[in-house]
Amino acid sequence: MIEMWFLATAAGFVFSWFMYELCHIIYNLVFHPLAKFPGPWWAGASDFAEMYYNVIRGGVYFKEIEKMHERYGPIVRINRDELSIIDPDFQEQRFGAIGVRRNRSEKTQRQFVSPTSILNTIDHDHHRIRRQPLNSFFSKQAIMRIESIIQSKVDKVIEKLKGAYAQGTLLETQDVFGALTTDVISHYSYGESFGFLDHPGFKNDYLRDVSGFFFAQHIARHFPLLISAMQLIPERVLLMLSKGMASMNEIMVSSKKFAQRTLASVQNGEKQAGASGIPRSLFHTLANAHNLPPTERSLERLTDEGIVIMVAGLETTARFLTNITVHLLSNRDMLEKLQAELRSVMETPDARVPWTTLESLPYLSAVVSEGLRCENFMTTRTPRVILEPLKFNEWTIPAGATLSASPTLINNNPAIFPDPHIFRPERWIEARSRGKNLQKYLASFARGSRMCLGVNLAYAELYLMLAALYRNFDFELVDSSVKDVIAEREFGLGYTKDYRFGVKVRVTKIFEG
């Protein structure tokens, strides 16, 4: 009798769940405000398709979205609440011009740690308040003040590469460039370098391990209760199970330690900037932002912001440097053009040229722009929730809809960039000579009020590192090619089919003059 009661109850629960989901699917396909928009029915019916391709198949939904656009056009419904729009001329409206409010999608908040950081701040106005002091910390003027710090890290890379040449060492580009970017962002944001450039062989476990941590982001998006349950597991057990969790925990601990130290020193009267006028750290900037309410200068807020800034500064710029390197070493004529231009302003390999001067070099700036554009790893969508109806072609998009696009799909649009998968810096020089501004179509750093905070720091690292690298050395690729930086999977950033990214190189020559 009890067994029959249990089976009947279980069957009732299953039937109720089935009917509940069926009603949801019918609503999503027939009555939902986005029901009329183009796209396959299975994408709009529920979030199951996105979960299947990203969780079960391993981060490949971005490739399905690309196929949808090929079939349905520039606007496609890709899940219940989200439209992907890849028209390059629509991006400013999607991100929101100055003064236009855009919220962050709540679904993406589940994918990241640090709930009080600007990355996870959903409301537009709240985000604007939190971001204001950080804008000045990462402004171009502020980054120019720390150019000597960046240059000192670049110099360390150059010296270590000379040692690698003498020993014939095989180098992983992501280790080399990741050590640079990690030491720069930790020095500037935390006030103390992590010292990865001092490690033998540029060894940087953070880069690989933190990437491993983000392999779980799709699970976090679709199964938030599972992530909540994992928080009940003792921390020491999680750290033993996951290197990514262990490295992320190190960053969290470091951020909290520096935040605590800063709050104590500020209470004792320590000023935001040192004698040179350079901010002592990101934490000092936030702790001294007296236009913010006390809750926005709390230990939790400073810790969360420190975590996000550190993680964001670790890998993306290193990947752009790797991307440019593999393309230059695969196109020797382009490399020789770049080296000839660098010799025109750097009389000797150890010459120091200001970032602003390097930016004015036509071919170097074209190489940087093409390296940012001709990438295949900025695959993650950047969703924004519109707060008012919006027109796109013949479509009226209702308020509350989520709009997104993969930066890679924008950067590879053949209408703007003919032969988009070919690395050709000359396209930027030719466009400039015709008075056409291609920069406005570059989607690598997003746009609007939530544009990448570290864009100026990234540009400074790119210009200073590339100039020093190719004025001092020649390299060869070793068992590597462009295919090693082409994404087949997406977990925050793109990865190859075997969950890797990066190439191996060897220094073949040191230029003496």
Short mmCIF file of C-alpha atoms in Angstrom, two decimals:
data_model
loop_
_atom_site.label_atom_id
_atom_site.label_comp_id
_atom_site.label_asym_id
_atom_site.label_seq_id
_atom_site.Cartn_x
_atom_site.Cartn_y
_atom_site.Cartn_z
CA MET A 1 0.00 0.00 0.00
CA ILE A 2 2.77 2.40 0.95
CA GLU A 3 4.64 1.45 -2.24
CA MET A 4 1.57 2.27 -4.39
CA TRP A 5 1.14 5.60 -2.59
CA PHE A 6 4.80 6.45 -3.22
CA LEU A 7 4.58 5.56 -6.93
CA ALA A 8 1.38 7.57 -7.34
CA THR A 9 2.92 10.58 -5.61
CA ALA A 10 6.07 10.36 -7.72
CA ALA A 11 4.01 10.04 -10.90
CA GLY A 12 1.99 13.07 -9.83
CA PHE A 13 5.12 15.13 -9.31
CA VAL A 14 6.52 14.08 -12.71
CA PHE A 15 3.22 14.85 -14.47
CA SER A 16 2.95 18.24 -12.74
CA TRP A 17 6.52 19.12 -13.68
CA PHE A 18 5.89 18.00 -17.28
CA MET A 19 2.74 20.12 -17.58
CA TYR A 20 4.47 23.10 -15.98
CA GLU A 21 7.34 22.90 -18.48
CA LEU A 22 4.94 22.33 -21.38
CA CYS A 23 2.99 25.46 -20.46
CA HIS A 24 6.25 27.39 -20.29
CA ILE A 25 7.29 26.15 -23.73
CA ILE A 26 3.90 27.07 -25.23
CA TYR A 27 4.12 30.53 -23.66
CA ASN A 28 7.69 31.04 -24.93
CA LEU A 29 6.77 29.99 -28.47
CA VAL A 30 3.39 31.74 -28.79
CA PHE A 31 2.88 34.50 -26.23
CA HIS A 32 6.38 35.64 -25.22
CA PRO A 33 7.24 39.23 -26.34
CA LEU A 34 10.12 37.79 -28.42
CA ALA A 35 8.05 34.98 -29.99
CA LYS A 36 7.80 36.76 -33.36
CA PHE A 37 11.55 37.20 -33.86
CA PRO A 38 13.55 34.99 -36.27
CA GLY A 39 15.29 31.89 -35.01
CA PRO A 40 14.81 28.13 -34.62
CA TRP A 41 11.85 27.16 -32.46
CA TRP A 42 13.99 24.99 -30.19
CA ALA A 43 16.19 27.94 -29.21
CA GLY A 44 13.27 30.09 -28.07
CA ALA A 45 11.27 27.29 -26.47
CA SER A 46 13.44 27.12 -23.36
CA ASP A 47 17.04 27.39 -22.17
CA PHE A 48 17.57 23.66 -22.72
CA ALA A 49 19.31 24.05 -26.09
CA GLU A 50 21.87 26.50 -24.72
CA MET A 51 22.43 24.24 -21.71
CA TYR A 52 22.88 21.20 -23.95
CA TYR A 53 25.44 22.80 -26.25
CA ASN A 54 27.39 24.53 -23.48
CA VAL A 55 27.21 22.05 -20.58
CA ILE A 56 26.81 18.65 -22.27
CA ARG A 57 28.70 19.35 -25.51
CA GLY A 58 31.34 21.58 -23.89
CA GLY A 59 30.93 25.27 -24.75
CA VAL A 60 29.91 25.09 -28.42
CA TYR A 61 26.66 27.10 -28.43
CA PHE A 62 28.47 30.10 -29.91
CA LYS A 63 29.03 28.05 -33.08
CA GLU A 64 25.33 27.20 -33.25
CA ILE A 65 24.52 30.91 -32.93
CA GLU A 66 26.79 31.62 -35.89
CA LYS A 67 24.87 29.02 -37.93
CA MET A 68 21.59 30.65 -36.89
CA HIS A 69 22.77 34.02 -38.21
CA GLU A 70 23.84 32.43 -41.48
CA ARG A 71 20.31 31.07 -41.90
CA TYR A 72 18.08 33.74 -40.34
CA GLY A 73 20.01 37.00 -40.77
CA PRO A 74 21.46 39.67 -38.46
CA ILE A 75 18.84 39.32 -35.68
CA VAL A 76 18.13 35.94 -34.07
CA ARG A 77 16.36 34.77 -30.94
CA ILE A 78 18.89 32.48 -29.22
CA ASN A 79 17.04 31.68 -25.97
CA ARG A 80 13.84 32.63 -24.16
CA ASP A 81 14.78 36.23 -23.41
CA GLU A 82 17.76 37.04 -25.62
CA LEU A 83 18.30 38.34 -29.14
CA SER A 84 21.69 38.18 -30.85
CA ILE A 85 22.21 41.13 -33.23
CA ILE A 86 25.43 41.16 -35.26
CA ASP A 87 24.89 44.25 -37.40
CA PRO A 88 28.09 46.32 -36.80
CA ASP A 89 26.18 49.60 -37.21
CA PHE A 90 23.78 48.65 -34.41
CA GLN A 91 26.37 48.07 -31.70
CA GLU A 92 26.27 51.58 -30.22
CA GLN A 93 22.50 51.28 -29.78
CA ARG A 94 22.86 47.82 -28.27
CA PHE A 95 25.48 48.89 -25.73
CA GLY A 96 23.89 52.29 -25.21
CA ALA A 97 25.37 55.65 -26.13
CA ILE A 98 26.36 58.17 -23.44
CA GLY A 99 23.36 58.83 -21.20
CA VAL A 100 21.44 55.75 -22.37
CA ARG A 101 20.68 53.25 -19.61
CA ARG A 102 21.41 49.55 -20.02
CA ASN A 103 21.20 46.90 -17.31
CA ARG A 104 23.27 43.75 -17.10
CA SER A 105 21.48 40.43 -17.59
CA GLU A 106 20.77 38.67 -14.29
CA LYS A 107 21.59 35.31 -15.86
CA THR A 108 25.22 36.29 -16.40
CA GLN A 109 25.54 37.28 -12.75
CA ARG A 110 25.43 33.59 -11.81
CA GLN A 111 28.58 32.87 -13.81
CA PHE A 112 31.05 34.91 -11.77
CA VAL A 113 32.30 35.28 -8.23
CA SER A 114 32.44 38.69 -6.49
CA PRO A 115 28.75 39.64 -6.23
CA THR A 116 29.38 43.30 -5.30
CA SER A 117 31.89 44.04 -8.09
CA ILE A 118 31.02 46.29 -11.04
CA LEU A 119 31.06 43.18 -13.25
CA ASN A 120 28.10 41.75 -11.35
CA THR A 121 26.22 45.01 -10.75
CA ILE A 122 22.96 44.67 -12.67
CA ASP A 123 21.35 48.10 -12.31
CA HIS A 124 22.72 50.76 -14.69
CA ASP A 125 22.69 53.64 -12.20
CA HIS A 126 24.26 51.58 -9.42
CA HIS A 127 26.96 50.44 -11.84
CA ARG A 128 27.67 54.04 -12.86
CA ILE A 129 28.19 55.06 -9.21
CA ARG A 130 30.51 52.13 -8.53
CA ARG A 131 32.52 52.56 -11.71
CA GLN A 132 33.19 56.31 -11.44
CA PRO A 133 36.34 56.16 -9.25
CA LEU A 134 37.66 53.23 -11.30
CA ASN A 135 37.34 55.22 -14.53
CA SER A 136 39.94 57.68 -13.29
CA PHE A 137 42.19 54.86 -12.01
CA PHE A 138 42.29 53.28 -15.49
CA SER A 139 42.11 56.48 -17.58
CA LYS A 140 44.70 57.03 -20.29
CA GLN A 141 46.29 59.82 -18.26
CA ALA A 142 46.61 57.49 -15.25
CA ILE A 143 48.13 54.69 -17.34
CA MET A 144 50.63 57.11 -18.88
CA ARG A 145 51.80 57.92 -15.34
CA ILE A 146 52.66 54.26 -14.75
CA GLU A 147 54.34 53.73 -18.12
CA SER A 148 57.71 53.35 -16.40
CA ILE A 149 56.28 50.49 -14.32
CA ILE A 150 55.00 48.71 -17.42
CA GLN A 151 58.31 49.35 -19.20
CA SER A 152 60.25 47.83 -16.29
CA LYS A 153 58.20 44.62 -16.60
CA VAL A 154 58.75 44.59 -20.37
CA ASP A 155 62.50 44.97 -19.76
CA LYS A 156 62.38 41.90 -17.51
CA VAL A 157 60.73 39.91 -20.29
CA ILE A 158 63.46 40.99 -22.72
CA GLU A 159 66.26 39.97 -20.34
CA LYS A 160 64.68 36.59 -19.70
CA LEU A 161 64.22 35.99 -23.44
CA LYS A 162 67.94 36.63 -23.94
CA GLY A 163 68.59 33.88 -21.43
CA ALA A 164 66.12 31.61 -23.23
CA TYR A 165 68.01 32.23 -26.49
CA ALA A 166 71.33 31.26 -24.91
CA GLN A 167 69.84 28.02 -23.61
CA GLY A 168 67.68 27.25 -26.67
CA THR A 169 64.60 27.11 -24.43
CA LEU A 170 61.19 26.34 -25.91
CA LEU A 171 58.66 28.93 -24.73
CA GLU A 172 54.88 28.92 -24.31
CA THR A 173 53.70 32.37 -25.40
CA GLN A 174 50.85 32.41 -22.88
CA ASP A 175 53.34 31.81 -20.08
CA VAL A 176 55.60 34.64 -21.29
CA PHE A 177 52.88 37.21 -21.88
CA GLY A 178 50.77 36.03 -18.95
CA ALA A 179 53.68 36.60 -16.56
CA LEU A 180 53.95 40.15 -17.91
CA THR A 181 50.25 40.99 -17.60
CA THR A 182 49.93 39.37 -14.16
CA ASP A 183 52.87 41.31 -12.75
CA VAL A 184 51.66 44.58 -14.26
CA ILE A 185 48.07 44.33 -13.00
CA SER A 186 49.13 43.11 -9.54
CA HIS A 187 51.73 45.89 -9.20
CA TYR A 188 49.31 48.63 -10.21
CA SER A 189 46.09 47.33 -8.62
CA TYR A 190 47.45 45.69 -5.48
CA GLY A 191 50.52 47.88 -5.00
CA GLU A 192 52.72 44.79 -5.01
CA SER A 193 53.80 42.60 -7.93
CA PHE A 194 53.10 38.88 -7.78
CA GLY A 195 56.57 38.31 -9.26
CA PHE A 196 55.80 35.76 -11.97
CA LEU A 197 58.49 37.28 -14.18
CA ASP A 198 60.99 36.08 -11.58
CA HIS A 199 59.83 32.46 -11.90
CA PRO A 200 61.97 30.05 -13.96
CA GLY A 201 60.62 29.73 -17.50
CA PHE A 202 57.90 32.35 -16.92
CA LYS A 203 55.96 29.69 -15.02
CA ASN A 204 52.48 31.04 -14.24
CA ASP A 205 50.06 28.49 -12.82
CA TYR A 206 47.43 31.20 -12.23
CA LEU A 207 46.78 31.53 -15.94
CA ARG A 208 46.01 27.85 -16.53
CA ASP A 209 44.33 27.21 -13.21
CA VAL A 210 42.01 30.22 -13.29
CA SER A 211 41.00 29.21 -16.82
CA GLY A 212 40.10 25.82 -15.38
CA PHE A 213 37.93 27.54 -12.79
CA PHE A 214 35.91 29.23 -15.53
CA PHE A 215 35.19 25.93 -17.27
CA ALA A 216 32.37 25.68 -14.70
CA GLN A 217 30.69 28.96 -15.69
CA HIS A 218 28.07 27.34 -17.94
CA ILE A 219 27.10 24.99 -15.12
CA ALA A 220 26.80 28.01 -12.83
CA ARG A 221 24.51 29.75 -15.33
CA HIS A 222 22.12 26.84 -15.84
CA PHE A 223 22.34 25.08 -12.46
CA PRO A 224 22.76 27.83 -9.83
CA LEU A 225 21.42 25.55 -7.08
CA LEU A 226 24.24 23.10 -7.76
CA ILE A 227 26.79 25.88 -7.26
CA SER A 228 25.00 26.91 -4.06
CA ALA A 229 25.20 23.30 -2.86
CA MET A 230 28.92 23.20 -3.62
CA GLN A 231 29.38 26.10 -1.22
CA LEU A 232 28.39 23.71 1.57
CA ILE A 233 31.44 21.54 0.81
CA PRO A 234 34.35 22.38 3.14
CA GLU A 235 36.79 24.78 1.51
CA ARG A 236 39.81 22.53 2.06
CA VAL A 237 38.05 19.71 0.16
CA LEU A 238 37.25 21.98 -2.81
CA LEU A 239 40.84 23.21 -2.93
CA MET A 240 42.10 19.63 -3.08
CA LEU A 241 39.65 18.74 -5.86
CA SER A 242 40.31 21.72 -8.15
CA LYS A 243 43.51 23.57 -9.04
CA GLY A 244 41.38 26.31 -10.54
CA MET A 245 39.51 26.70 -7.26
CA ALA A 246 42.82 26.76 -5.38
CA SER A 247 44.30 29.51 -7.58
CA MET A 248 41.08 31.51 -7.47
CA ASN A 249 41.12 31.15 -3.70
CA GLU A 250 44.68 32.55 -3.64
CA ILE A 251 43.49 35.61 -5.55
CA MET A 252 40.54 36.01 -3.18
CA VAL A 253 42.78 35.74 -0.13
CA SER A 254 45.30 38.20 -1.61
CA SER A 255 42.57 40.69 -2.51
CA LYS A 256 41.07 40.54 0.98
CA LYS A 257 44.50 40.91 2.60
CA PHE A 258 45.37 44.01 0.58
CA ALA A 259 41.87 45.45 1.12
CA GLN A 260 42.13 45.01 4.90
CA ARG A 261 45.61 46.55 4.94
CA THR A 262 44.41 49.52 2.89
CA LEU A 263 41.34 50.23 5.01
CA ALA A 264 43.51 50.21 8.13
CA SER A 265 46.10 52.55 6.59
CA VAL A 266 43.43 54.95 5.30
CA GLN A 267 41.93 55.14 8.78
CA ASN A 268 45.40 56.12 9.97
CA GLY A 269 45.49 58.99 7.47
CA GLU A 270 47.43 57.45 4.56
CA LYS A 271 46.69 59.31 1.32
CA GLN A 272 45.49 57.80 -1.92
CA ALA A 273 48.62 58.65 -3.93
CA GLY A 274 52.31 58.34 -3.16
CA ALA A 275 54.98 60.99 -3.66
CA SER A 276 55.01 60.40 -7.43
CA GLY A 277 51.28 61.09 -7.73
CA ILE A 278 50.60 57.49 -8.74
CA PRO A 279 47.76 55.83 -6.77
CA ARG A 280 49.12 53.43 -4.17
CA SER A 281 46.63 50.78 -5.29
CA LEU A 282 43.12 50.16 -6.56
CA PHE A 283 42.08 49.70 -2.93
CA HIS A 284 43.39 53.14 -1.95
CA THR A 285 41.44 54.69 -4.82
CA LEU A 286 38.18 53.07 -3.69
CA ALA A 287 38.74 53.60 0.04
CA ASN A 288 39.39 57.32 -0.56
CA ALA A 289 36.41 57.81 -2.89
CA HIS A 290 34.47 59.86 -0.34
CA ASN A 291 31.74 60.66 -2.85
CA LEU A 292 30.69 57.01 -2.43
CA PRO A 293 28.56 55.96 0.56
CA PRO A 294 30.37 53.91 3.25
CA THR A 295 28.71 50.69 2.06
CA GLU A 296 30.49 51.11 -1.29
CA ARG A 297 33.86 51.36 0.50
CA SER A 298 33.43 48.28 2.67
CA LEU A 299 35.86 45.37 2.94
CA GLU A 300 33.57 43.16 0.86
CA ARG A 301 33.32 45.75 -1.93
CA LEU A 302 37.07 46.34 -2.09
CA THR A 303 37.78 42.61 -2.00
CA ASP A 304 35.29 41.80 -4.77
CA GLU A 305 36.57 44.58 -7.01
CA GLY A 306 40.16 43.48 -6.45
CA ILE A 307 39.32 39.90 -7.47
CA VAL A 308 37.57 40.91 -10.69
CA ILE A 309 40.25 43.41 -11.75
CA MET A 310 42.98 40.84 -11.17
CA VAL A 311 41.25 38.04 -13.08
CA ALA A 312 40.30 40.37 -15.95
CA GLY A 313 43.88 41.60 -16.26
CA LEU A 314 45.49 38.15 -16.30
CA GLU A 315 44.73 36.62 -19.65
CA THR A 316 42.98 38.70 -22.30
CA THR A 317 45.91 40.97 -23.20
CA ALA A 318 48.26 37.98 -23.07
CA ARG A 319 46.01 36.28 -25.62
CA PHE A 320 46.08 39.30 -27.93
CA LEU A 321 49.89 39.28 -27.77
CA THR A 322 49.90 35.56 -28.58
CA ASN A 323 47.46 36.11 -31.44
CA ILE A 324 49.58 38.87 -32.97
CA THR A 325 52.74 36.80 -32.51
CA VAL A 326 51.45 33.70 -34.29
CA HIS A 327 50.16 35.78 -37.21
CA LEU A 328 53.40 37.75 -37.59
CA LEU A 329 55.55 34.62 -37.43
CA SER A 330 53.28 33.03 -40.05
CA ASN A 331 53.65 36.09 -42.34
CA ARG A 332 57.34 37.01 -42.47
CA ASP A 333 56.81 39.92 -44.90
CA MET A 334 54.55 41.62 -42.34
CA LEU A 335 57.06 40.97 -39.57
CA GLU A 336 59.84 42.54 -41.64
CA LYS A 337 57.71 45.64 -42.34
CA LEU A 338 57.07 46.01 -38.63
CA GLN A 339 60.74 45.57 -37.71
CA ALA A 340 61.79 48.16 -40.31
CA GLU A 341 59.32 50.66 -38.87
CA LEU A 342 60.51 49.99 -35.32
CA ARG A 343 64.14 50.58 -36.36
CA SER A 344 63.11 54.02 -37.64
CA VAL A 345 62.25 55.18 -34.09
CA MET A 346 64.37 52.80 -32.00
CA GLU A 347 67.99 53.39 -33.05
CA THR A 348 69.16 50.54 -30.84
CA PRO A 349 67.25 47.52 -29.49
CA ASP A 350 67.42 48.87 -25.94
CA ALA A 351 65.97 52.27 -26.89
CA ARG A 352 62.92 53.36 -24.90
CA VAL A 353 60.15 54.96 -26.92
CA PRO A 354 57.03 56.46 -25.25
CA TRP A 355 53.71 54.72 -25.72
CA THR A 356 52.26 57.83 -27.41
CA THR A 357 55.06 57.73 -30.01
CA LEU A 358 54.51 54.04 -30.67
CA GLU A 359 50.78 54.66 -31.16
CA SER A 360 51.61 57.07 -33.97
CA LEU A 361 53.53 54.45 -35.98
CA PRO A 362 51.22 53.52 -38.88
CA TYR A 363 52.20 49.88 -39.32
CA LEU A 364 52.52 49.03 -35.62
CA SER A 365 49.12 50.56 -34.89
CA ALA A 366 47.68 48.62 -37.84
CA VAL A 367 49.21 45.38 -36.50
CA VAL A 368 47.69 46.05 -33.06
CA SER A 369 44.25 46.83 -34.51
CA GLU A 370 44.33 43.78 -36.77
CA GLY A 371 45.47 41.62 -33.86
CA LEU A 372 42.47 42.81 -31.86
CA ARG A 373 40.13 42.23 -34.79
CA CYS A 374 41.43 39.03 -36.39
CA GLU A 375 40.92 36.92 -33.31
CA ASN A 376 38.79 33.92 -32.68
CA PHE A 377 38.73 33.76 -28.90
CA MET A 378 36.48 36.71 -27.88
CA THR A 379 33.49 34.42 -28.27
CA THR A 380 31.53 35.24 -25.12
CA ARG A 381 28.35 37.25 -25.60
CA THR A 382 28.01 40.61 -23.86
CA PRO A 383 24.30 40.79 -22.90
CA ARG A 384 22.59 44.10 -22.16
CA VAL A 385 18.98 44.55 -21.04
CA ILE A 386 17.27 47.46 -22.78
CA LEU A 387 14.96 49.61 -20.66
CA GLU A 388 13.01 51.13 -23.54
CA PRO A 389 11.71 49.81 -26.90
CA LEU A 390 14.32 49.86 -29.66
CA LYS A 391 14.04 49.78 -33.45
CA PHE A 392 16.22 47.50 -35.57
CA ASN A 393 15.38 47.49 -39.27
CA GLU A 394 11.70 46.50 -39.45
CA TRP A 395 11.68 45.07 -35.93
CA THR A 396 10.55 46.81 -32.73
CA ILE A 397 12.37 45.21 -29.81
CA PRO A 398 10.36 45.44 -26.55
CA ALA A 399 11.73 46.90 -23.34
CA GLY A 400 13.14 44.23 -21.05
CA ALA A 401 14.65 42.20 -23.87
CA THR A 402 18.27 41.10 -23.59
CA LEU A 403 20.47 42.01 -26.56
CA SER A 404 23.84 40.41 -27.19
CA ALA A 405 26.47 39.57 -29.80
CA SER A 406 29.71 37.65 -29.86
CA PRO A 407 32.58 40.13 -30.42
CA THR A 408 34.17 37.64 -32.83
CA LEU A 409 31.10 37.71 -35.09
CA ILE A 410 31.24 41.53 -35.22
CA ASN A 411 34.99 41.60 -35.82
CA ASN A 412 34.66 39.05 -38.63
CA ASN A 413 31.84 40.77 -40.50
CA PRO A 414 32.81 40.60 -44.22
CA ALA A 415 30.78 43.71 -45.10
CA ILE A 416 33.15 45.81 -42.96
CA PHE A 417 36.26 43.63 -43.08
CA PRO A 418 36.55 41.80 -46.44
CA ASP A 419 38.24 38.39 -46.16
CA PRO A 420 37.78 38.66 -42.38
CA HIS A 421 39.71 35.51 -41.47
CA ILE A 422 42.88 36.76 -43.16
CA PHE A 423 45.31 38.72 -40.98
CA ARG A 424 46.01 41.86 -43.03
CA PRO A 425 47.16 44.99 -41.14
CA GLU A 426 47.18 46.96 -44.38
CA ARG A 427 43.37 47.17 -44.30
CA TRP A 428 43.61 49.72 -41.46
CA ILE A 429 46.14 51.89 -43.31
CA GLU A 430 44.07 51.77 -46.50
CA ALA A 431 40.87 52.68 -44.64
CA ARG A 432 42.63 55.60 -42.93
CA SER A 433 43.82 56.92 -46.29
CA ARG A 434 40.19 56.89 -47.50
CA GLY A 435 39.02 58.72 -44.38
CA LYS A 436 37.13 55.67 -43.10
CA ASN A 437 37.19 54.93 -39.36
CA LEU A 438 37.27 51.17 -38.84
CA GLN A 439 37.94 51.54 -35.11
CA LYS A 440 34.27 52.19 -34.42
CA TYR A 441 33.51 48.65 -35.61
CA LEU A 442 36.09 46.97 -33.37
CA ALA A 443 34.15 44.99 -30.76
CA SER A 444 37.00 43.48 -28.73
CA PHE A 445 36.61 45.84 -25.75
CA ALA A 446 32.82 46.33 -26.00
CA ARG A 447 31.29 49.82 -25.87
CA GLY A 448 29.04 52.01 -23.77
CA SER A 449 29.07 52.57 -20.03
CA ARG A 450 30.23 48.99 -19.38
CA MET A 451 33.11 49.07 -21.84
CA CYS A 452 36.22 47.16 -20.75
CA LEU A 453 37.68 49.10 -17.83
CA GLY A 454 41.28 48.18 -18.61
CA VAL A 455 41.33 49.13 -22.29
CA ASN A 456 44.03 51.80 -21.85
CA LEU A 457 46.23 49.48 -19.81
CA ALA A 458 45.81 46.78 -22.45
CA TYR A 459 46.86 49.14 -25.25
CA ALA A 460 49.92 50.30 -23.29
CA GLU A 461 51.00 46.69 -22.68
CA LEU A 462 50.44 45.78 -26.33
CA TYR A 463 52.44 48.67 -27.78
CA LEU A 464 55.34 48.57 -25.32
CA MET A 465 55.70 44.78 -25.41
CA LEU A 466 55.42 44.39 -29.18
CA ALA A 467 57.91 47.20 -29.86
CA ALA A 468 60.52 45.76 -27.49
CA LEU A 469 59.90 42.17 -28.59
CA TYR A 470 60.35 42.63 -32.33
CA ARG A 471 63.09 45.25 -32.10
CA ASN A 472 65.16 42.82 -30.03
CA PHE A 473 64.41 39.34 -31.37
CA ASP A 474 63.38 37.06 -34.15
CA PHE A 475 61.43 33.88 -33.37
CA GLU A 476 60.24 30.67 -34.97
CA LEU A 477 57.05 28.76 -34.32
CA VAL A 478 57.61 25.24 -32.99
CA ASP A 479 54.90 22.65 -33.70
CA SER A 480 52.38 25.49 -33.70
CA SER A 481 50.24 27.43 -36.14
CA VAL A 482 47.28 29.80 -36.33
CA LYS A 483 44.92 26.88 -35.68
CA ASP A 484 46.21 26.82 -32.09
CA VAL A 485 44.47 30.16 -31.40
CA ILE A 486 41.17 29.37 -33.16
CA ALA A 487 38.32 28.73 -30.75
CA GLU A 488 36.20 25.60 -30.94
CA ARG A 489 34.86 25.96 -27.40
CA GLU A 490 33.80 28.92 -25.24
CA PHE A 491 34.23 29.27 -21.48
CA GLY A 492 34.47 33.00 -20.87
CA LEU A 493 37.16 33.02 -23.56
CA GLY A 494 37.63 30.72 -26.54
CA TYR A 495 39.59 27.47 -26.45
CA THR A 496 40.64 24.89 -29.01
CA LYS A 497 38.86 21.55 -29.24
CA ASP A 498 41.27 20.08 -26.67
CA TYR A 499 40.64 22.98 -24.25
CA ARG A 500 43.91 24.81 -24.94
CA PHE A 501 45.06 28.17 -26.28
CA GLY A 502 48.56 29.33 -27.24
CA VAL A 503 51.63 28.54 -29.30
CA LYS A 504 55.23 27.47 -28.71
CA VAL A 505 58.14 29.58 -29.98
CA ARG A 506 61.91 29.64 -29.85
CA VAL A 507 64.14 32.72 -30.03
CA THR A 508 66.30 32.38 -33.16
CA LYS A 509 68.13 35.69 -33.20
CA ILE A 510 69.04 38.66 -31.01
CA PHE A 511 69.42 41.94 -32.89
CA GLU A 512 72.54 43.85 -31.91
CA GLY A 513 71.83 47.13 -33.66
#
